[in-house]
Short mmCIF file of C-alpha atoms in Angstrom, two decimals:
data_model
loop_
_atom_site.label_atom_id
_atom_site.label_comp_id
_atom_site.label_asym_id
_atom_site.label_seq_id
_atom_site.Cartn_x
_atom_site.Cartn_y
_atom_site.Cartn_z
CA MET A 1 0.37 -0.02 -0.06
CA SER A 2 2.83 2.48 1.00
CA MET A 3 4.07 2.04 -2.71
CA ILE A 4 0.66 3.19 -4.39
CA ARG A 5 0.23 5.94 -2.04
CA LEU A 6 3.78 6.85 -3.00
CA ALA A 7 2.92 6.52 -6.51
CA LEU A 8 -0.42 8.83 -6.15
CA ALA A 9 1.51 11.35 -4.38
CA ILE A 10 4.05 11.44 -6.90
CA ALA A 11 1.14 11.77 -10.05
CA SER A 12 -1.04 14.58 -7.61
CA ALA A 13 2.44 16.58 -7.30
CA LEU A 14 2.84 16.36 -11.02
CA LEU A 15 -0.39 17.04 -12.07
CA GLY A 16 -0.19 20.43 -9.69
CA LEU A 17 2.90 21.40 -11.05
CA GLN A 18 1.20 21.13 -14.71
CA MET A 19 -1.73 23.29 -13.35
CA ALA A 20 0.40 25.81 -12.25
CA ALA A 21 2.36 26.25 -15.16
CA ASN A 22 -0.76 26.03 -17.07
CA ALA A 23 -1.79 28.81 -14.77
CA GLN A 24 1.17 31.41 -15.65
CA SER A 25 1.12 30.73 -19.18
CA VAL A 26 -2.69 32.03 -18.93
CA ARG A 27 -2.70 35.84 -19.79
CA THR A 28 -5.06 38.01 -17.73
CA PRO A 29 -6.49 41.08 -19.39
CA ALA A 30 -3.88 42.90 -17.51
CA THR A 31 -0.95 41.21 -19.17
CA GLN A 32 -2.88 41.06 -22.57
CA ALA A 33 -2.72 45.02 -22.45
CA ALA A 34 0.93 45.34 -21.11
CA ALA A 35 2.39 43.51 -24.02
CA PRO A 36 1.09 45.67 -26.96
CA ALA A 37 2.15 48.72 -24.85
CA LYS A 38 5.67 47.18 -24.06
CA ASN A 39 5.91 47.05 -27.82
CA ALA A 40 4.44 50.33 -28.31
CA ASP A 41 6.99 51.73 -26.52
CA MET A 42 9.76 49.67 -27.94
CA ILE A 43 8.64 50.86 -31.24
CA ALA A 44 8.53 54.70 -30.31
CA LYS A 45 12.00 54.47 -28.95
CA GLU A 46 13.66 52.77 -32.02
CA ARG A 47 11.92 55.39 -34.21
CA ILE A 48 12.75 58.49 -32.56
CA ASN A 49 16.56 57.14 -32.03
CA ALA A 50 16.74 55.55 -35.64
CA TRP A 51 17.92 59.18 -37.33
CA THR A 52 19.21 61.00 -34.69
CA VAL A 53 22.33 63.01 -35.84
CA GLY A 54 24.51 65.00 -32.66
CA LEU A 55 25.29 68.25 -33.67
CA ALA A 56 28.06 70.42 -31.41
CA GLY A 57 27.22 73.61 -31.82
CA GLY A 58 29.16 75.84 -28.97
CA LEU A 59 28.57 78.36 -26.10
CA ILE A 60 24.78 79.10 -25.29
CA GLU A 61 25.21 82.82 -26.22
CA GLY A 62 27.46 81.88 -29.42
CA ALA A 63 26.50 82.23 -33.09
CA PRO A 64 27.59 78.54 -33.82
CA LEU A 65 25.19 76.99 -31.37
CA ARG A 66 22.53 79.59 -33.02
CA LEU A 67 23.20 78.32 -36.59
CA ALA A 68 22.89 74.68 -35.44
CA ALA A 69 19.25 75.20 -34.13
CA GLU A 70 18.75 76.97 -37.43
CA ILE A 71 20.01 73.75 -39.20
CA ALA A 72 17.90 71.52 -37.07
CA ARG A 73 14.82 73.54 -37.67
CA VAL A 74 15.30 73.13 -41.36
CA ALA A 75 16.27 69.97 -42.12
CA ASN A 76 14.38 68.13 -39.20
CA GLU A 77 11.39 65.70 -40.35
CA ASP A 78 9.62 63.25 -38.07
CA ASP A 79 10.46 59.72 -38.25
CA LYS A 80 12.95 60.62 -40.69
CA LEU A 81 15.74 62.74 -39.20
CA HIS A 82 16.26 64.32 -36.11
CA ILE A 83 19.06 67.16 -35.18
CA ILE A 84 19.93 67.33 -31.84
CA PRO A 85 22.03 70.79 -30.96
CA ILE A 86 24.47 70.28 -28.49
CA VAL A 87 25.75 73.02 -26.03
CA THR A 88 29.80 72.99 -25.76
CA THR A 89 32.29 75.15 -24.25
CA GLY A 90 33.50 76.22 -27.50
CA ALA A 91 35.77 75.78 -30.62
CA THR A 92 38.36 73.26 -29.25
CA GLU A 93 35.51 71.13 -27.30
CA ASN A 94 33.43 70.96 -30.73
CA VAL A 95 36.57 69.15 -32.02
CA ASN A 96 36.87 67.02 -28.83
CA SER A 97 33.15 66.13 -29.01
CA LEU A 98 33.56 65.13 -32.65
CA LEU A 99 36.10 62.91 -32.28
CA TYR A 100 35.38 61.18 -29.11
CA LEU A 101 31.98 61.91 -27.82
CA ARG A 102 29.30 59.50 -28.36
CA GLY A 103 26.42 60.49 -30.45
CA VAL A 104 28.01 63.37 -31.73
CA ASP A 105 28.01 62.84 -35.70
CA ALA A 106 28.71 66.74 -36.82
CA ALA A 107 30.16 70.00 -35.22
CA ILE A 108 30.66 73.45 -36.30
CA ILE A 109 33.92 74.57 -35.99
CA ASN A 110 36.72 77.07 -36.68
CA THR A 111 39.32 75.85 -38.85
CA ASP A 112 42.21 76.79 -37.01
CA ALA A 113 40.88 74.98 -33.93
CA LEU A 114 42.67 71.98 -35.74
CA ASP A 115 46.19 73.48 -35.36
CA GLU A 116 45.99 71.97 -31.63
CA TYR A 117 45.60 68.44 -32.89
CA LYS A 118 48.50 68.50 -35.48
CA VAL A 119 50.81 66.31 -32.96
CA GLN A 120 48.18 64.74 -30.75
CA VAL A 121 46.14 63.23 -33.83
CA PRO A 122 48.22 63.25 -36.88
CA SER A 123 45.12 61.63 -38.85
CA ILE A 124 42.59 64.05 -37.91
CA ASP A 125 42.38 64.89 -41.54
CA ARG A 126 41.25 61.72 -42.11
CA ARG A 127 38.73 61.72 -39.41
CA ILE A 128 37.33 64.66 -39.64
CA VAL A 129 35.66 65.89 -43.17
CA TYR A 130 33.93 69.18 -44.06
CA ILE A 131 30.23 69.28 -45.39
CA LEU A 132 29.67 73.04 -45.67
CA ASN A 133 31.51 75.91 -45.37
CA LEU A 134 29.48 78.29 -43.50
CA PHE A 135 31.14 82.00 -43.15
CA PRO A 136 34.05 83.87 -42.32
CA ALA A 137 34.70 85.17 -39.26
CA GLU A 138 36.80 88.37 -39.24
CA LEU A 139 39.43 89.58 -37.00
CA HIS A 140 39.22 92.96 -35.61
CA VAL A 141 41.81 94.47 -33.78
CA PHE A 142 40.45 97.65 -32.08
CA VAL A 143 42.72 99.83 -30.27
CA ARG A 144 42.83 103.18 -28.20
CA PRO A 145 44.02 106.27 -29.85
CA GLU A 146 47.83 106.20 -28.76
CA ILE A 147 47.95 102.63 -30.43
CA ASN A 148 49.09 103.27 -34.11
CA SER A 149 50.40 99.62 -35.10
CA LEU A 150 50.62 96.16 -33.77
CA GLU A 151 53.88 96.50 -32.42
CA ASP A 152 52.58 98.92 -29.72
CA LEU A 153 50.02 96.13 -28.32
CA LYS A 154 53.45 94.24 -27.07
CA GLY A 155 53.68 94.02 -23.44
CA LYS A 156 50.05 95.84 -23.07
CA LYS A 157 46.59 94.72 -22.09
CA VAL A 158 44.64 92.86 -24.77
CA ASN A 159 41.24 91.27 -24.21
CA PHE A 160 40.33 88.26 -26.32
CA ASN A 161 36.64 87.67 -24.70
CA THR A 162 35.89 84.94 -22.46
CA GLN A 163 37.11 81.35 -22.45
CA GLY A 164 35.41 79.20 -24.92
CA THR A 165 35.07 82.11 -27.56
CA ALA A 166 36.54 82.01 -31.17
CA ALA A 167 38.47 85.29 -29.92
CA ALA A 168 39.73 83.64 -26.94
CA TYR A 169 40.96 80.69 -29.02
CA SER A 170 42.17 82.12 -32.34
CA GLY A 171 43.02 85.67 -31.17
CA PRO A 172 45.84 84.38 -28.96
CA LEU A 173 46.94 82.02 -31.90
CA ILE A 174 46.99 84.89 -34.57
CA PHE A 175 49.14 86.69 -32.17
CA SER A 176 51.46 84.06 -31.52
CA ARG A 177 52.14 83.96 -35.48
CA LEU A 178 52.29 87.56 -35.30
CA GLY A 179 55.28 87.60 -32.86
CA LEU A 180 52.97 89.64 -30.50
CA ASN A 181 53.93 89.18 -26.63
CA VAL A 182 50.71 91.03 -25.24
CA ASP A 183 49.17 90.84 -21.47
CA LYS A 184 46.38 88.71 -22.57
CA MET A 185 43.11 89.17 -21.03
CA PHE A 186 40.10 86.97 -20.90
CA ILE A 187 37.00 88.77 -19.78
CA PRO A 188 33.35 89.84 -21.35
CA HIS A 189 33.75 92.01 -24.50
CA GLN A 190 31.33 94.41 -22.94
CA VAL A 191 33.34 94.69 -19.64
CA ALA A 192 36.59 95.00 -21.54
CA LEU A 193 35.25 97.71 -23.70
CA GLN A 194 34.26 100.26 -20.88
CA GLN A 195 37.77 99.56 -19.42
CA MET A 196 39.32 100.35 -22.49
CA LYS A 197 37.26 103.54 -22.64
CA SER A 198 39.02 104.75 -19.49
CA GLY A 199 42.65 103.70 -20.32
CA GLU A 200 43.18 100.26 -18.76
CA ILE A 201 43.08 98.22 -21.62
CA ALA A 202 44.90 98.97 -24.56
CA ALA A 203 43.04 96.65 -27.38
CA VAL A 204 40.15 94.37 -27.54
CA VAL A 205 40.15 91.40 -30.32
CA PHE A 206 37.07 90.12 -31.90
CA ILE A 207 36.91 87.35 -34.37
CA THR A 208 33.22 86.98 -35.66
CA SER A 209 31.18 87.87 -38.83
CA LYS A 210 30.89 91.52 -39.51
CA PRO A 211 29.30 94.13 -38.75
CA ILE A 212 29.73 93.69 -35.19
CA ASP A 213 26.86 95.84 -33.19
CA ALA A 214 29.61 97.17 -30.43
CA PHE A 215 31.39 99.49 -33.23
CA LEU A 216 28.23 99.72 -35.51
CA LYS A 217 26.26 101.24 -32.85
CA GLY A 218 28.49 102.19 -30.05
CA ARG A 219 29.92 105.91 -29.53
CA TRP A 220 33.47 105.91 -29.69
CA GLU A 221 35.65 109.37 -29.49
CA PRO A 222 38.12 110.10 -32.28
CA GLY A 223 41.13 108.28 -32.53
CA PHE A 224 39.80 104.81 -31.39
CA LYS A 225 40.48 102.67 -34.58
CA PHE A 226 41.12 98.96 -36.22
CA LEU A 227 44.53 98.06 -37.04
CA PRO A 228 45.27 96.43 -40.52
CA VAL A 229 46.50 92.63 -40.16
CA GLU A 230 48.14 91.92 -43.65
CA TYR A 231 47.62 88.33 -44.83
CA ASP A 232 50.93 86.46 -45.55
CA SER A 233 52.46 83.20 -45.65
CA ARG A 234 51.86 82.83 -41.69
CA PHE A 235 48.10 82.48 -42.21
CA GLU A 236 47.64 80.30 -45.66
CA ASP A 237 46.88 76.84 -43.81
CA TYR A 238 43.86 77.87 -42.17
CA TYR A 239 42.96 81.86 -42.71
CA LEU A 240 41.44 83.81 -45.36
CA PRO A 241 42.31 87.47 -46.68
CA SER A 242 39.83 89.84 -45.94
CA ALA A 243 39.14 93.53 -44.77
CA ILE A 244 36.95 96.11 -43.19
CA ASP A 245 35.57 99.03 -44.91
CA SER A 246 33.51 102.03 -44.15
CA THR A 247 30.32 99.95 -45.23
CA ASP A 248 30.98 97.97 -42.11
CA TYR A 249 31.62 100.81 -39.90
CA PRO A 250 30.64 104.30 -41.28
CA SER A 251 31.47 106.14 -37.77
CA LEU A 252 35.09 104.21 -37.46
CA VAL A 253 36.42 103.88 -40.55
CA PRO A 254 36.52 107.10 -43.36
CA LYS A 255 34.45 106.47 -46.62
CA GLY A 256 36.72 104.79 -49.28
CA THR A 257 39.27 103.37 -46.64
CA ARG A 258 39.98 99.57 -46.70
CA ILE A 259 41.32 98.19 -43.81
CA SER A 260 43.09 94.67 -44.51
CA THR A 261 42.56 91.77 -41.85
CA ILE A 262 42.04 88.21 -42.08
CA ALA A 263 39.34 85.74 -41.66
CA VAL A 264 39.01 82.36 -39.63
CA PRO A 265 36.59 80.07 -41.77
CA THR A 266 33.50 78.66 -39.80
CA ILE A 267 32.78 75.59 -41.10
CA LEU A 268 30.32 72.31 -40.48
CA ALA A 269 32.47 69.24 -40.27
CA GLY A 270 31.37 65.64 -39.59
CA TYR A 271 32.81 62.85 -38.46
CA ASN A 272 34.57 60.37 -41.27
CA TRP A 273 32.22 57.34 -40.46
CA PRO A 274 33.10 54.11 -42.50
CA LYS A 275 30.96 53.21 -45.32
CA GLN A 276 28.04 50.89 -44.73
CA SER A 277 27.87 51.90 -41.09
CA ASP A 278 24.70 53.11 -39.35
CA ARG A 279 26.39 56.56 -38.38
CA TYR A 280 27.14 56.91 -42.02
CA ALA A 281 23.76 56.47 -43.37
CA ARG A 282 22.61 58.92 -40.83
CA MET A 283 25.07 61.60 -41.91
CA ALA A 284 24.17 60.81 -45.91
CA ARG A 285 20.28 61.83 -44.74
CA PHE A 286 21.60 64.74 -42.75
CA VAL A 287 23.19 66.09 -45.81
CA ASP A 288 20.32 65.36 -48.23
CA HIS A 289 18.00 66.91 -45.88
CA LEU A 290 20.20 70.05 -45.33
CA PHE A 291 21.53 70.37 -48.77
CA SER A 292 18.06 70.53 -50.46
CA ARG A 293 16.33 72.80 -48.18
CA LEU A 294 19.31 75.74 -47.83
CA ASP A 295 17.21 78.22 -49.25
CA ARG A 296 14.88 77.98 -46.71
CA LEU A 297 17.45 79.58 -44.47
CA GLN A 298 17.66 82.93 -46.48
CA SER A 299 14.36 83.48 -45.52
CA PRO A 300 13.15 85.87 -42.77
CA GLY A 301 13.47 84.48 -39.41
CA PHE A 302 17.02 83.17 -39.82
CA ASP A 303 20.35 84.63 -39.10
CA SER A 304 21.69 87.04 -42.05
CA LYS A 305 25.05 85.24 -42.02
CA TRP A 306 23.42 82.27 -44.36
CA LYS A 307 23.14 84.76 -47.27
CA ASP A 308 27.11 84.63 -47.04
CA VAL A 309 27.17 80.82 -47.25
CA SER A 310 28.78 79.39 -50.47
CA LEU A 311 27.52 76.01 -51.16
CA ARG A 312 30.55 74.88 -53.51
CA ALA A 313 33.16 76.74 -51.28
CA ASN A 314 36.01 74.31 -50.39
CA VAL A 315 38.01 74.07 -47.43
CA PRO A 316 41.64 73.97 -47.31
CA GLY A 317 43.31 71.00 -45.97
CA LEU A 318 40.00 68.63 -45.62
CA ALA A 319 38.07 66.23 -47.75
CA ARG A 320 34.36 67.02 -48.28
CA PHE A 321 31.91 64.43 -47.09
CA GLY A 322 31.49 61.67 -49.83
CA PRO A 323 27.50 62.41 -49.53
CA ALA A 324 27.87 65.99 -49.73
CA GLN A 325 30.07 65.84 -52.95
CA GLU A 326 27.90 63.30 -54.56
CA TRP A 327 25.09 65.34 -53.92
CA LEU A 328 26.86 68.33 -55.42
CA ASP A 329 27.74 66.21 -58.41
CA ARG A 330 23.76 64.97 -58.84
CA ALA A 331 22.73 68.82 -59.07
CA PRO A 332 25.50 70.49 -61.02
CA GLY A 333 22.80 73.48 -61.27
CA ALA A 334 22.48 74.03 -57.86
CA THR A 335 23.89 77.57 -57.76
CA VAL A 336 20.68 79.54 -56.92
CA GLY A 337 20.39 81.26 -53.38
CA LEU A 338 23.04 80.41 -50.84
CA SER A 339 25.17 78.82 -53.75
CA ARG A 340 28.03 81.66 -55.43
#
């Protein structure tokens, strides 16, 4: 009898386990509703991330971040492209982000920011490509009346704006190439201009596209002026020749006068992802959306700098991103609007 009872007990236990298993496999209305919800959530997550492109802009108060936001306004499209403008600490940080930060595919940079990486990243010209040459940022060296030449600035206080700005990076680099050893300051230009009027600071250096409101609308006593900076072989690698004239600043530059200076090209750059990779495909779509809608950026409501963008302009020392060149090759007649 004991053997029969044992057999019955085992059979009962097995039956109980089977019933429990069957009970676990039966979905209640709650679990049935949760499964589609989970699937919908996963689908939404995949959809929003499928065509995301990270675009490093710069300081929140700077022009590059504003341009990045405007690029996103024009090129974004539901379920097809999602550009995320990213706040950074400026020119050098944008290059760092493009090289090393996950999720960053493109960046707005000044070309001379690459100079710092010549030794650290010898292959940088193969890792970074350009998409679009945006606009030149002119060098403005504005001085007090007693300063008559660049040589007069040696040993004197010169402000290059706050750290992270184009002037704070490119300004000292340009002054080094010119052989000018000055007492460098990095305070907000608004403060420096007031100190300049009182004689505490000899000069301020701006690097941005002209005209600059501080000079266009500000009141300056006779003698305050811009110094010329001649373009020569010291600047051929990253810079362009430019000029400041009376049409830019009527109250500071005599009519018919042209003051030579140099300009730092500002470019939209991309990481040179391998072909067939997911990130390469995202960047190719980004280029297609942006290039086919560039004319919108000239319309009212966007930064006036877009009017100076040259669609086909090259960038010395860098190759153009393949899909960007292919787009131009497919549209040889695309010379209207922004293209010059």
